[in-house]
PQR file of N, CA, C, O and H, with PARSE charges and radii, in Angstrom:
ATOM      1  N   MET A   1     117.247 130.236 124.599 -0.4000 1.5000
ATOM      2  CA  MET A   1     116.730 130.929 125.721 -0.0000 2.0000
ATOM      3  C   MET A   1     116.864 130.069 126.979  0.5500 1.7000
ATOM      4  O   MET A   1     116.515 128.889 127.032 -0.5500 1.4000
ATOM      5  N   ASP A   2     117.415 130.781 128.011 -0.4000 1.5000
ATOM      6  CA  ASP A   2     117.409 129.889 129.228 -0.0000 2.0000
ATOM      7  C   ASP A   2     116.238 130.471 130.148  0.5500 1.7000
ATOM      8  O   ASP A   2     116.166 131.662 130.451 -0.5500 1.4000
ATOM      9  H   ASP A   2     117.699 131.739 127.967  0.4000 1.0000
ATOM     10  N   PHE A   3     115.446 129.618 130.503 -0.4000 1.5000
ATOM     11  CA  PHE A   3     114.160 130.055 131.379 -0.0000 2.0000
ATOM     12  C   PHE A   3     114.325 129.458 132.600  0.5500 1.7000
ATOM     13  O   PHE A   3     113.330 129.364 133.318 -0.5500 1.4000
ATOM     14  H   PHE A   3     115.504 128.650 130.257  0.4000 1.0000
ATOM     15  N   SER A   4     115.460 129.003 133.013 -0.4000 1.5000
ATOM     16  CA  SER A   4     115.717 128.453 134.479 -0.0000 2.0000
ATOM     17  C   SER A   4     115.896 129.697 135.488  0.5500 1.7000
ATOM     18  O   SER A   4     116.320 130.801 135.147 -0.5500 1.4000
ATOM     19  H   SER A   4     116.269 129.080 132.430  0.4000 1.0000
ATOM     20  N   LEU A   5     115.535 129.362 136.671 -0.4000 1.5000
ATOM     21  CA  LEU A   5     115.585 130.313 137.730 -0.0000 2.0000
ATOM     22  C   LEU A   5     117.042 130.663 138.025  0.5500 1.7000
ATOM     23  O   LEU A   5     117.961 129.851 137.913 -0.5500 1.4000
ATOM     24  H   LEU A   5     115.190 128.465 136.948  0.4000 1.0000
ATOM     25  N   SER A   6     117.172 131.829 138.379 -0.4000 1.5000
ATOM     26  CA  SER A   6     118.653 132.378 138.806 -0.0000 2.0000
ATOM     27  C   SER A   6     118.949 131.896 140.222  0.5500 1.7000
ATOM     28  O   SER A   6     118.030 131.434 140.900 -0.5500 1.4000
ATOM     29  H   SER A   6     116.425 132.488 138.470  0.4000 1.0000
ATOM     30  N   GLU A   7     120.159 131.979 140.687 -0.4000 1.5000
ATOM     31  CA  GLU A   7     120.453 131.489 142.193 -0.0000 2.0000
ATOM     32  C   GLU A   7     119.630 132.289 142.962  0.5500 1.7000
ATOM     33  O   GLU A   7     119.021 131.689 143.848 -0.5500 1.4000
ATOM     34  H   GLU A   7     120.905 132.354 140.136  0.4000 1.0000
ATOM     35  N   GLU A   8     119.400 133.758 142.845 -0.4000 1.5000
ATOM     36  CA  GLU A   8     118.631 134.418 143.719 -0.0000 2.0000
ATOM     37  C   GLU A   8     117.199 134.056 143.762  0.5500 1.7000
ATOM     38  O   GLU A   8     116.523 134.030 144.790 -0.5500 1.4000
ATOM     39  H   GLU A   8     119.895 134.245 142.125  0.4000 1.0000
ATOM     40  N   GLN A   9     116.832 133.808 142.700 -0.4000 1.5000
ATOM     41  CA  GLN A   9     115.332 133.334 142.482 -0.0000 2.0000
ATOM     42  C   GLN A   9     115.139 132.006 143.220  0.5500 1.7000
ATOM     43  O   GLN A   9     114.128 131.926 143.917 -0.5500 1.4000
ATOM     44  H   GLN A   9     117.382 133.828 141.865  0.4000 1.0000
ATOM     45  N   ARG A  10     116.008 130.895 143.164 -0.4000 1.5000
ATOM     46  CA  ARG A  10     115.998 129.777 143.769 -0.0000 2.0000
ATOM     47  C   ARG A  10     116.076 129.927 145.212  0.5500 1.7000
ATOM     48  O   ARG A  10     115.418 129.161 145.916 -0.5500 1.4000
ATOM     49  H   ARG A  10     116.829 130.960 142.598  0.4000 1.0000
ATOM     50  N   GLU A  11     116.863 130.898 145.775 -0.4000 1.5000
ATOM     51  CA  GLU A  11     116.880 131.069 147.112 -0.0000 2.0000
ATOM     52  C   GLU A  11     115.579 131.734 147.830  0.5500 1.7000
ATOM     53  O   GLU A  11     115.162 131.436 148.949 -0.5500 1.4000
ATOM     54  H   GLU A  11     117.398 131.520 145.203  0.4000 1.0000
ATOM     55  N   ILE A  12     115.071 132.628 147.007 -0.4000 1.5000
ATOM     56  CA  ILE A  12     113.726 133.051 147.415 -0.0000 2.0000
ATOM     57  C   ILE A  12     112.694 132.003 147.499  0.5500 1.7000
ATOM     58  O   ILE A  12     111.915 131.899 148.447 -0.5500 1.4000
ATOM     59  H   ILE A  12     115.410 132.870 146.097  0.4000 1.0000
ATOM     60  N   GLN A  13     112.719 131.198 146.423 -0.4000 1.5000
ATOM     61  CA  GLN A  13     111.900 130.246 146.323 -0.0000 2.0000
ATOM     62  C   GLN A  13     111.889 129.137 147.556  0.5500 1.7000
ATOM     63  O   GLN A  13     110.870 128.692 148.085 -0.5500 1.4000
ATOM     64  H   GLN A  13     113.352 131.282 145.653  0.4000 1.0000
ATOM     65  N   GLN A  14     113.291 128.784 147.901 -0.4000 1.5000
ATOM     66  CA  GLN A  14     113.502 127.942 149.008 -0.0000 2.0000
ATOM     67  C   GLN A  14     113.077 128.556 150.380  0.5500 1.7000
ATOM     68  O   GLN A  14     112.577 127.876 151.276 -0.5500 1.4000
ATOM     69  H   GLN A  14     114.118 129.145 147.471  0.4000 1.0000
ATOM     70  N   ALA A  15     113.296 129.787 150.464 -0.4000 1.5000
ATOM     71  CA  ALA A  15     112.857 130.609 151.651 -0.0000 2.0000
ATOM     72  C   ALA A  15     111.344 130.587 151.823  0.5500 1.7000
ATOM     73  O   ALA A  15     110.822 130.359 152.915 -0.5500 1.4000
ATOM     74  H   ALA A  15     113.702 130.340 149.737  0.4000 1.0000
ATOM     75  N   ILE A  16     110.684 130.822 150.755 -0.4000 1.5000
ATOM     76  CA  ILE A  16     109.120 130.883 150.940 -0.0000 2.0000
ATOM     77  C   ILE A  16     108.635 129.476 151.178  0.5500 1.7000
ATOM     78  O   ILE A  16     107.699 129.309 151.960 -0.5500 1.4000
ATOM     79  H   ILE A  16     111.107 131.008 149.868  0.4000 1.0000
ATOM     80  N   ARG A  17     109.217 128.404 150.542 -0.4000 1.5000
ATOM     81  CA  ARG A  17     108.814 127.124 150.976 -0.0000 2.0000
ATOM     82  C   ARG A  17     109.022 126.754 152.322  0.5500 1.7000
ATOM     83  O   ARG A  17     108.220 126.063 152.949 -0.5500 1.4000
ATOM     84  H   ARG A  17     109.977 128.540 149.906  0.4000 1.0000
ATOM     85  N   LYS A  18     110.193 127.242 152.830 -0.4000 1.5000
ATOM     86  CA  LYS A  18     110.403 126.983 154.209 -0.0000 2.0000
ATOM     87  C   LYS A  18     109.424 127.594 155.226  0.5500 1.7000
ATOM     88  O   LYS A  18     108.928 126.934 156.139 -0.5500 1.4000
ATOM     89  H   LYS A  18     110.845 127.804 152.320  0.4000 1.0000
ATOM     90  N   ILE A  19     109.191 128.830 155.019 -0.4000 1.5000
ATOM     91  CA  ILE A  19     108.236 129.718 155.690 -0.0000 2.0000
ATOM     92  C   ILE A  19     106.852 129.000 155.653  0.5500 1.7000
ATOM     93  O   ILE A  19     106.333 128.647 156.712 -0.5500 1.4000
ATOM     94  H   ILE A  19     109.594 129.366 154.278  0.4000 1.0000
ATOM     95  N   LEU A  20     106.245 128.778 154.457 -0.4000 1.5000
ATOM     96  CA  LEU A  20     104.985 128.274 154.343 -0.0000 2.0000
ATOM     97  C   LEU A  20     104.758 126.769 154.424  0.5500 1.7000
ATOM     98  O   LEU A  20     103.642 126.254 154.353 -0.5500 1.4000
ATOM     99  H   LEU A  20     106.666 129.065 153.596  0.4000 1.0000
ATOM    100  N   GLY A  21     105.838 126.139 154.568 -0.4000 1.5000
ATOM    101  CA  GLY A  21     105.861 124.551 154.527 -0.0000 2.0000
ATOM    102  C   GLY A  21     104.913 124.051 155.810  0.5500 1.7000
ATOM    103  O   GLY A  21     104.058 123.183 155.631 -0.5500 1.4000
ATOM    104  H   GLY A  21     106.744 126.557 154.625  0.4000 1.0000
ATOM    105  N   ASP A  22     105.091 124.560 156.892 -0.4000 1.5000
ATOM    106  CA  ASP A  22     104.310 124.041 158.151 -0.0000 2.0000
ATOM    107  C   ASP A  22     103.061 124.948 158.254  0.5500 1.7000
ATOM    108  O   ASP A  22     102.164 124.613 159.027 -0.5500 1.4000
ATOM    109  H   ASP A  22     105.785 125.265 157.037  0.4000 1.0000
ATOM    110  N   LEU A  23     102.957 126.010 157.563 -0.4000 1.5000
ATOM    111  CA  LEU A  23     101.860 126.840 157.923 -0.0000 2.0000
ATOM    112  C   LEU A  23     100.602 126.442 156.798  0.5500 1.7000
ATOM    113  O   LEU A  23      99.424 126.416 157.153 -0.5500 1.4000
ATOM    114  H   LEU A  23     103.686 126.282 156.934  0.4000 1.0000
ATOM    115  N   VAL A  24     100.968 126.190 155.629 -0.4000 1.5000
ATOM    116  CA  VAL A  24      99.871 125.935 154.581 -0.0000 2.0000
ATOM    117  C   VAL A  24      99.782 124.407 154.595  0.5500 1.7000
ATOM    118  O   VAL A  24     100.715 123.701 154.210 -0.5500 1.4000
ATOM    119  H   VAL A  24     101.925 126.211 155.340  0.4000 1.0000
ATOM    120  N   THR A  25      98.701 123.959 155.023 -0.4000 1.5000
ATOM    121  CA  THR A  25      98.359 122.531 155.160 -0.0000 2.0000
ATOM    122  C   THR A  25      96.826 122.424 154.860  0.5500 1.7000
ATOM    123  O   THR A  25      96.007 123.340 154.937 -0.5500 1.4000
ATOM    124  H   THR A  25      97.944 124.532 155.335  0.4000 1.0000
ATOM    125  N   ASP A  26      96.580 120.994 154.465 -0.4000 1.5000
ATOM    126  CA  ASP A  26      95.216 120.790 154.120 -0.0000 2.0000
ATOM    127  C   ASP A  26      94.366 121.153 155.397  0.5500 1.7000
ATOM    128  O   ASP A  26      93.322 121.780 155.219 -0.5500 1.4000
ATOM    129  H   ASP A  26      97.245 120.250 154.402  0.4000 1.0000
ATOM    130  N   GLU A  27      94.732 120.815 156.621 -0.4000 1.5000
ATOM    131  CA  GLU A  27      93.990 121.092 157.752 -0.0000 2.0000
ATOM    132  C   GLU A  27      93.701 122.515 157.879  0.5500 1.7000
ATOM    133  O   GLU A  27      92.573 122.874 158.218 -0.5500 1.4000
ATOM    134  H   GLU A  27      95.580 120.306 156.765  0.4000 1.0000
ATOM    135  N   ARG A  28      94.746 123.461 157.602 -0.4000 1.5000
ATOM    136  CA  ARG A  28      94.621 124.866 157.545 -0.0000 2.0000
ATOM    137  C   ARG A  28      93.631 125.368 156.486  0.5500 1.7000
ATOM    138  O   ARG A  28      92.838 126.277 156.734 -0.5500 1.4000
ATOM    139  H   ARG A  28      95.662 123.169 157.327  0.4000 1.0000
ATOM    140  N   HIS A  29      93.692 124.833 155.454 -0.4000 1.5000
ATOM    141  CA  HIS A  29      92.774 125.281 154.369 -0.0000 2.0000
ATOM    142  C   HIS A  29      91.260 124.883 154.895  0.5500 1.7000
ATOM    143  O   HIS A  29      90.315 125.663 154.780 -0.5500 1.4000
ATOM    144  H   HIS A  29      94.336 124.095 155.252  0.4000 1.0000
ATOM    145  N   LYS A  30      91.171 123.838 155.366 -0.4000 1.5000
ATOM    146  CA  LYS A  30      89.797 123.353 155.863 -0.0000 2.0000
ATOM    147  C   LYS A  30      89.174 124.199 156.942  0.5500 1.7000
ATOM    148  O   LYS A  30      87.996 124.554 156.978 -0.5500 1.4000
ATOM    149  H   LYS A  30      91.939 123.204 155.459  0.4000 1.0000
ATOM    150  N   ALA A  31      90.147 124.481 157.842 -0.4000 1.5000
ATOM    151  CA  ALA A  31      89.779 125.459 158.900 -0.0000 2.0000
ATOM    152  C   ALA A  31      89.327 126.781 158.493  0.5500 1.7000
ATOM    153  O   ALA A  31      88.422 127.376 159.079 -0.5500 1.4000
ATOM    154  H   ALA A  31      91.104 124.192 157.812  0.4000 1.0000
ATOM    155  N   LEU A  32      90.017 127.283 157.394 -0.4000 1.5000
ATOM    156  CA  LEU A  32      89.750 128.649 156.896 -0.0000 2.0000
ATOM    157  C   LEU A  32      88.373 128.629 156.140  0.5500 1.7000
ATOM    158  O   LEU A  32      87.673 129.640 156.079 -0.5500 1.4000
ATOM    159  H   LEU A  32      90.752 126.800 156.918  0.4000 1.0000
ATOM    160  N   GLU A  33      87.991 127.351 155.529 -0.4000 1.5000
ATOM    161  CA  GLU A  33      86.807 127.194 154.862 -0.0000 2.0000
ATOM    162  C   GLU A  33      85.647 127.236 155.892  0.5500 1.7000
ATOM    163  O   GLU A  33      84.592 127.858 155.767 -0.5500 1.4000
ATOM    164  H   GLU A  33      88.559 126.530 155.580  0.4000 1.0000
ATOM    165  N   ARG A  34      86.001 126.533 156.835 -0.4000 1.5000
ATOM    166  CA  ARG A  34      84.975 126.502 158.087 -0.0000 2.0000
ATOM    167  C   ARG A  34      84.728 127.900 158.671  0.5500 1.7000
ATOM    168  O   ARG A  34      83.619 128.233 159.090 -0.5500 1.4000
ATOM    169  H   ARG A  34      86.859 126.029 156.936  0.4000 1.0000
ATOM    170  N   GLU A  35      85.759 128.676 158.684 -0.4000 1.5000
ATOM    171  CA  GLU A  35      85.651 130.079 159.285 -0.0000 2.0000
ATOM    172  C   GLU A  35      85.071 131.044 158.081  0.5500 1.7000
ATOM    173  O   GLU A  35      84.945 132.251 158.289 -0.5500 1.4000
ATOM    174  H   GLU A  35      86.660 128.406 158.344  0.4000 1.0000
ATOM    175  N   GLY A  36      84.764 130.526 156.960 -0.4000 1.5000
ATOM    176  CA  GLY A  36      84.348 131.367 155.890 -0.0000 2.0000
ATOM    177  C   GLY A  36      85.317 132.349 155.268  0.5500 1.7000
ATOM    178  O   GLY A  36      84.938 133.295 154.578 -0.5500 1.4000
ATOM    179  H   GLY A  36      84.866 129.546 156.791  0.4000 1.0000
ATOM    180  N   SER A  37      86.573 132.087 155.539 -0.4000 1.5000
ATOM    181  CA  SER A  37      87.730 132.940 155.021 -0.0000 2.0000
ATOM    182  C   SER A  37      88.615 132.379 154.021  0.5500 1.7000
ATOM    183  O   SER A  37      88.943 131.193 154.016 -0.5500 1.4000
ATOM    184  H   SER A  37      86.881 131.318 156.100  0.4000 1.0000
ATOM    185  N   SER A  38      88.972 133.175 153.236 -0.4000 1.5000
ATOM    186  CA  SER A  38      90.009 132.788 152.092 -0.0000 2.0000
ATOM    187  C   SER A  38      91.369 133.453 152.233  0.5500 1.7000
ATOM    188  O   SER A  38      92.247 133.423 151.370 -0.5500 1.4000
ATOM    189  H   SER A  38      88.706 134.139 153.240  0.4000 1.0000
ATOM    190  N   PHE A  39      91.454 134.097 153.493 -0.4000 1.5000
ATOM    191  CA  PHE A  39      92.712 134.921 153.669 -0.0000 2.0000
ATOM    192  C   PHE A  39      93.237 134.180 154.953  0.5500 1.7000
ATOM    193  O   PHE A  39      92.585 133.912 155.962 -0.5500 1.4000
ATOM    194  H   PHE A  39      90.741 134.122 154.193  0.4000 1.0000
ATOM    195  N   ASP A  40      94.664 133.889 154.672 -0.4000 1.5000
ATOM    196  CA  ASP A  40      95.382 133.130 155.950 -0.0000 2.0000
ATOM    197  C   ASP A  40      96.163 134.381 156.498  0.5500 1.7000
ATOM    198  O   ASP A  40      97.163 134.750 155.882 -0.5500 1.4000
ATOM    199  H   ASP A  40      95.193 134.107 153.852  0.4000 1.0000
ATOM    200  N   ARG A  41      95.769 135.023 157.582 -0.4000 1.5000
ATOM    201  CA  ARG A  41      96.518 135.978 158.108 -0.0000 2.0000
ATOM    202  C   ARG A  41      97.934 135.604 158.656  0.5500 1.7000
ATOM    203  O   ARG A  41      98.903 136.362 158.608 -0.5500 1.4000
ATOM    204  H   ARG A  41      94.956 134.723 158.081  0.4000 1.0000
ATOM    205  N   THR A  42      97.935 134.202 159.241 -0.4000 1.5000
ATOM    206  CA  THR A  42      99.128 133.733 159.769 -0.0000 2.0000
ATOM    207  C   THR A  42     100.327 133.556 158.656  0.5500 1.7000
ATOM    208  O   THR A  42     101.499 133.869 158.866 -0.5500 1.4000
ATOM    209  H   THR A  42      97.148 133.586 159.280  0.4000 1.0000
ATOM    210  N   ALA A  43      99.895 133.082 157.622 -0.4000 1.5000
ATOM    211  CA  ALA A  43     100.777 132.880 156.371 -0.0000 2.0000
ATOM    212  C   ALA A  43     101.253 134.256 155.769  0.5500 1.7000
ATOM    213  O   ALA A  43     102.393 134.523 155.390 -0.5500 1.4000
ATOM    214  H   ALA A  43      98.943 132.828 157.452  0.4000 1.0000
ATOM    215  N   PHE A  44     100.099 135.108 155.758 -0.4000 1.5000
ATOM    216  CA  PHE A  44     100.564 136.645 155.307 -0.0000 2.0000
ATOM    217  C   PHE A  44     101.507 137.213 156.267  0.5500 1.7000
ATOM    218  O   PHE A  44     102.449 137.852 155.798 -0.5500 1.4000
ATOM    219  H   PHE A  44      99.173 134.891 156.066  0.4000 1.0000
ATOM    220  N   ASP A  45     101.411 137.088 157.510 -0.4000 1.5000
ATOM    221  CA  ASP A  45     102.269 137.764 158.472 -0.0000 2.0000
ATOM    222  C   ASP A  45     103.626 137.211 158.456  0.5500 1.7000
ATOM    223  O   ASP A  45     104.650 137.891 158.523 -0.5500 1.4000
ATOM    224  H   ASP A  45     100.646 136.569 157.891  0.4000 1.0000
ATOM    225  N   ALA A  46     103.560 135.673 158.344 -0.4000 1.5000
ATOM    226  CA  ALA A  46     105.127 135.118 158.339 -0.0000 2.0000
ATOM    227  C   ALA A  46     105.736 135.551 156.820  0.5500 1.7000
ATOM    228  O   ALA A  46     106.967 135.576 156.797 -0.5500 1.4000
ATOM    229  H   ALA A  46     102.728 135.120 158.289  0.4000 1.0000
ATOM    230  N   LEU A  47     105.196 135.829 155.796 -0.4000 1.5000
ATOM    231  CA  LEU A  47     105.817 136.225 154.647 -0.0000 2.0000
ATOM    232  C   LEU A  47     106.174 137.653 154.812  0.5500 1.7000
ATOM    233  O   LEU A  47     107.241 138.014 154.314 -0.5500 1.4000
ATOM    234  H   LEU A  47     104.197 135.809 155.814  0.4000 1.0000
ATOM    235  N   ALA A  48     105.373 138.600 155.495 -0.4000 1.5000
ATOM    236  CA  ALA A  48     105.660 139.840 155.733 -0.0000 2.0000
ATOM    237  C   ALA A  48     106.993 139.948 156.690  0.5500 1.7000
ATOM    238  O   ALA A  48     107.970 140.629 156.376 -0.5500 1.4000
ATOM    239  H   ALA A  48     104.506 138.307 155.899  0.4000 1.0000
ATOM    240  N   GLU A  49     106.912 139.310 157.698 -0.4000 1.5000
ATOM    241  CA  GLU A  49     107.968 139.222 158.615 -0.0000 2.0000
ATOM    242  C   GLU A  49     109.341 138.856 157.949  0.5500 1.7000
ATOM    243  O   GLU A  49     110.411 139.376 158.268 -0.5500 1.4000
ATOM    244  H   GLU A  49     106.119 138.757 157.953  0.4000 1.0000
ATOM    245  N   ALA A  50     109.190 137.979 157.067 -0.4000 1.5000
ATOM    246  CA  ALA A  50     110.487 137.618 156.226 -0.0000 2.0000
ATOM    247  C   ALA A  50     110.777 138.586 155.093  0.5500 1.7000
ATOM    248  O   ALA A  50     111.746 138.430 154.349 -0.5500 1.4000
ATOM    249  H   ALA A  50     108.322 137.557 156.809  0.4000 1.0000
ATOM    250  N   GLY A  51     109.962 139.538 154.983 -0.4000 1.5000
ATOM    251  CA  GLY A  51     110.404 140.663 153.848 -0.0000 2.0000
ATOM    252  C   GLY A  51     110.051 140.112 152.498  0.5500 1.7000
ATOM    253  O   GLY A  51     110.610 140.560 151.498 -0.5500 1.4000
ATOM    254  H   GLY A  51     109.175 139.665 155.587  0.4000 1.0000
ATOM    255  N   MET A  52     109.154 139.167 152.421 -0.4000 1.5000
ATOM    256  CA  MET A  52     108.795 138.585 151.135 -0.0000 2.0000
ATOM    257  C   MET A  52     107.711 139.506 150.312  0.5500 1.7000
ATOM    258  O   MET A  52     107.649 139.498 149.083 -0.5500 1.4000
ATOM    259  H   MET A  52     108.699 138.803 153.234  0.4000 1.0000
ATOM    260  N   LEU A  53     106.956 140.216 151.069 -0.4000 1.5000
ATOM    261  CA  LEU A  53     105.811 140.967 150.416 -0.0000 2.0000
ATOM    262  C   LEU A  53     106.433 142.126 149.538  0.5500 1.7000
ATOM    263  O   LEU A  53     105.736 142.538 148.610 -0.5500 1.4000
ATOM    264  H   LEU A  53     107.007 140.222 152.068  0.4000 1.0000
ATOM    265  N   GLY A  54     107.584 142.650 149.725 -0.4000 1.5000
ATOM    266  CA  GLY A  54     107.921 143.880 149.058 -0.0000 2.0000
ATOM    267  C   GLY A  54     108.975 143.373 147.957  0.5500 1.7000
ATOM    268  O   GLY A  54     109.781 144.242 147.625 -0.5500 1.4000
ATOM    269  H   GLY A  54     108.150 142.316 150.479  0.4000 1.0000
ATOM    270  N   LEU A  55     109.107 142.197 147.365 -0.4000 1.5000
ATOM    271  CA  LEU A  55     110.036 141.911 146.492 -0.0000 2.0000
ATOM    272  C   LEU A  55     109.993 142.561 145.229  0.5500 1.7000
ATOM    273  O   LEU A  55     111.073 142.806 144.691 -0.5500 1.4000
ATOM    274  H   LEU A  55     108.452 141.490 147.634  0.4000 1.0000
ATOM    275  N   ALA A  56     108.917 142.890 144.649 -0.4000 1.5000
ATOM    276  CA  ALA A  56     108.697 143.610 143.349 -0.0000 2.0000
ATOM    277  C   ALA A  56     108.474 145.066 143.574  0.5500 1.7000
ATOM    278  O   ALA A  56     108.230 145.745 142.576 -0.5500 1.4000
ATOM    279  H   ALA A  56     108.039 142.691 145.085  0.4000 1.0000
ATOM    280  N   ILE A  57     108.522 145.638 144.729 -0.4000 1.5000
ATOM    281  CA  ILE A  57     108.294 147.063 144.927 -0.0000 2.0000
ATOM    282  C   ILE A  57     109.777 147.651 144.905  0.5500 1.7000
ATOM    283  O   ILE A  57     110.774 147.181 145.454 -0.5500 1.4000
ATOM    284  H   ILE A  57     108.720 145.087 145.539  0.4000 1.0000
ATOM    285  N   PRO A  58     109.663 148.777 144.143 -0.5600 1.5000
ATOM    286  CA  PRO A  58     111.068 149.494 143.933  0.2800 2.0000
ATOM    287  C   PRO A  58     111.685 149.942 145.236  0.5500 1.7000
ATOM    288  O   PRO A  58     111.065 150.358 146.215 -0.5500 1.4000
ATOM    289  N   GLU A  59     113.046 149.795 145.110 -0.4000 1.5000
ATOM    290  CA  GLU A  59     113.992 150.181 146.356 -0.0000 2.0000
ATOM    291  C   GLU A  59     113.572 151.561 146.929  0.5500 1.7000
ATOM    292  O   GLU A  59     113.563 151.791 148.138 -0.5500 1.4000
ATOM    293  H   GLU A  59     113.550 149.457 144.316  0.4000 1.0000
ATOM    294  N   ALA A  60     113.223 152.474 145.967 -0.4000 1.5000
ATOM    295  CA  ALA A  60     112.806 153.858 146.295 -0.0000 2.0000
ATOM    296  C   ALA A  60     111.875 153.964 147.252  0.5500 1.7000
ATOM    297  O   ALA A  60     111.900 154.923 148.025 -0.5500 1.4000
ATOM    298  H   ALA A  60     113.231 152.288 144.985  0.4000 1.0000
ATOM    299  N   TYR A  61     110.774 152.837 147.347 -0.4000 1.5000
ATOM    300  CA  TYR A  61     109.709 152.794 148.097 -0.0000 2.0000
ATOM    301  C   TYR A  61     109.961 151.739 149.381  0.5500 1.7000
ATOM    302  O   TYR A  61     109.045 151.157 149.964 -0.5500 1.4000
ATOM    303  H   TYR A  61     110.754 152.059 146.719  0.4000 1.0000
ATOM    304  N   ASP A  62     111.211 151.625 149.663 -0.4000 1.5000
ATOM    305  CA  ASP A  62     111.640 150.403 150.582 -0.0000 2.0000
ATOM    306  C   ASP A  62     111.383 148.991 150.343  0.5500 1.7000
ATOM    307  O   ASP A  62     111.343 148.148 151.239 -0.5500 1.4000
ATOM    308  H   ASP A  62     111.955 152.097 149.190  0.4000 1.0000
ATOM    309  N   GLY A  63     111.184 148.728 148.920 -0.4000 1.5000
ATOM    310  CA  GLY A  63     111.051 147.369 148.515 -0.0000 2.0000
ATOM    311  C   GLY A  63     112.353 146.800 148.113  0.5500 1.7000
ATOM    312  O   GLY A  63     113.387 147.458 148.225 -0.5500 1.4000
ATOM    313  H   GLY A  63     111.216 149.413 148.193  0.4000 1.0000
ATOM    314  N   ALA A  64     112.333 145.520 147.618 -0.4000 1.5000
ATOM    315  CA  ALA A  64     113.697 144.890 147.177 -0.0000 2.0000
ATOM    316  C   ALA A  64     114.100 145.372 145.855  0.5500 1.7000
ATOM    317  O   ALA A  64     115.260 145.352 145.445 -0.5500 1.4000
ATOM    318  H   ALA A  64     111.493 144.985 147.526  0.4000 1.0000
ATOM    319  N   GLY A  65     113.040 145.826 145.178 -0.4000 1.5000
ATOM    320  CA  GLY A  65     113.487 146.168 143.641 -0.0000 2.0000
ATOM    321  C   GLY A  65     113.623 145.009 142.671  0.5500 1.7000
ATOM    322  O   GLY A  65     114.258 145.128 141.623 -0.5500 1.4000
ATOM    323  H   GLY A  65     112.097 145.843 145.511  0.4000 1.0000
ATOM    324  N   LEU A  66     113.013 143.878 143.039 -0.4000 1.5000
ATOM    325  CA  LEU A  66     113.311 142.693 142.239 -0.0000 2.0000
ATOM    326  C   LEU A  66     112.048 142.785 141.103  0.5500 1.7000
ATOM    327  O   LEU A  66     111.156 143.632 141.134 -0.5500 1.4000
ATOM    328  H   LEU A  66     112.498 143.782 143.890  0.4000 1.0000
ATOM    329  N   GLY A  67     112.179 141.818 140.201 -0.4000 1.5000
ATOM    330  CA  GLY A  67     111.120 141.840 139.168 -0.0000 2.0000
ATOM    331  C   GLY A  67     109.757 141.077 139.702  0.5500 1.7000
ATOM    332  O   GLY A  67     109.622 140.694 140.865 -0.5500 1.4000
ATOM    333  H   GLY A  67     112.904 141.130 140.176  0.4000 1.0000
ATOM    334  N   LEU A  68     108.891 140.938 138.794 -0.4000 1.5000
ATOM    335  CA  LEU A  68     107.594 140.196 139.192 -0.0000 2.0000
ATOM    336  C   LEU A  68     107.935 138.754 139.303  0.5500 1.7000
ATOM    337  O   LEU A  68     107.282 138.103 140.119 -0.5500 1.4000
ATOM    338  H   LEU A  68     109.000 141.249 137.850  0.4000 1.0000
ATOM    339  N   LEU A  69     108.729 138.235 138.705 -0.4000 1.5000
ATOM    340  CA  LEU A  69     109.069 136.882 138.659 -0.0000 2.0000
ATOM    341  C   LEU A  69     109.612 136.387 140.089  0.5500 1.7000
ATOM    342  O   LEU A  69     109.257 135.294 140.532 -0.5500 1.4000
ATOM    343  H   LEU A  69     109.260 138.763 138.043  0.4000 1.0000
ATOM    344  N   GLU A  70     110.361 137.111 140.692 -0.4000 1.5000
ATOM    345  CA  GLU A  70     110.755 136.820 142.060 -0.0000 2.0000
ATOM    346  C   GLU A  70     109.551 136.743 142.876  0.5500 1.7000
ATOM    347  O   GLU A  70     109.636 136.504 144.081 -0.5500 1.4000
ATOM    348  H   GLU A  70     110.649 137.998 140.332  0.4000 1.0000
TER
END
């Protein structure tokens, strides 16, 4: 069995790493802790803008129709 990621999965992985690379930092985590928050709206909004939140949602509902692994 081949458990390696497909080319499409690797592209998604790289895109998410690029989006979150500068946003998700130790400093940001500490700031969220100080604020008493565990939800990073900035990171969430960046993923939403890139269309990453609907990857596993069926196309019939305007998602990408991919699987849960993506």
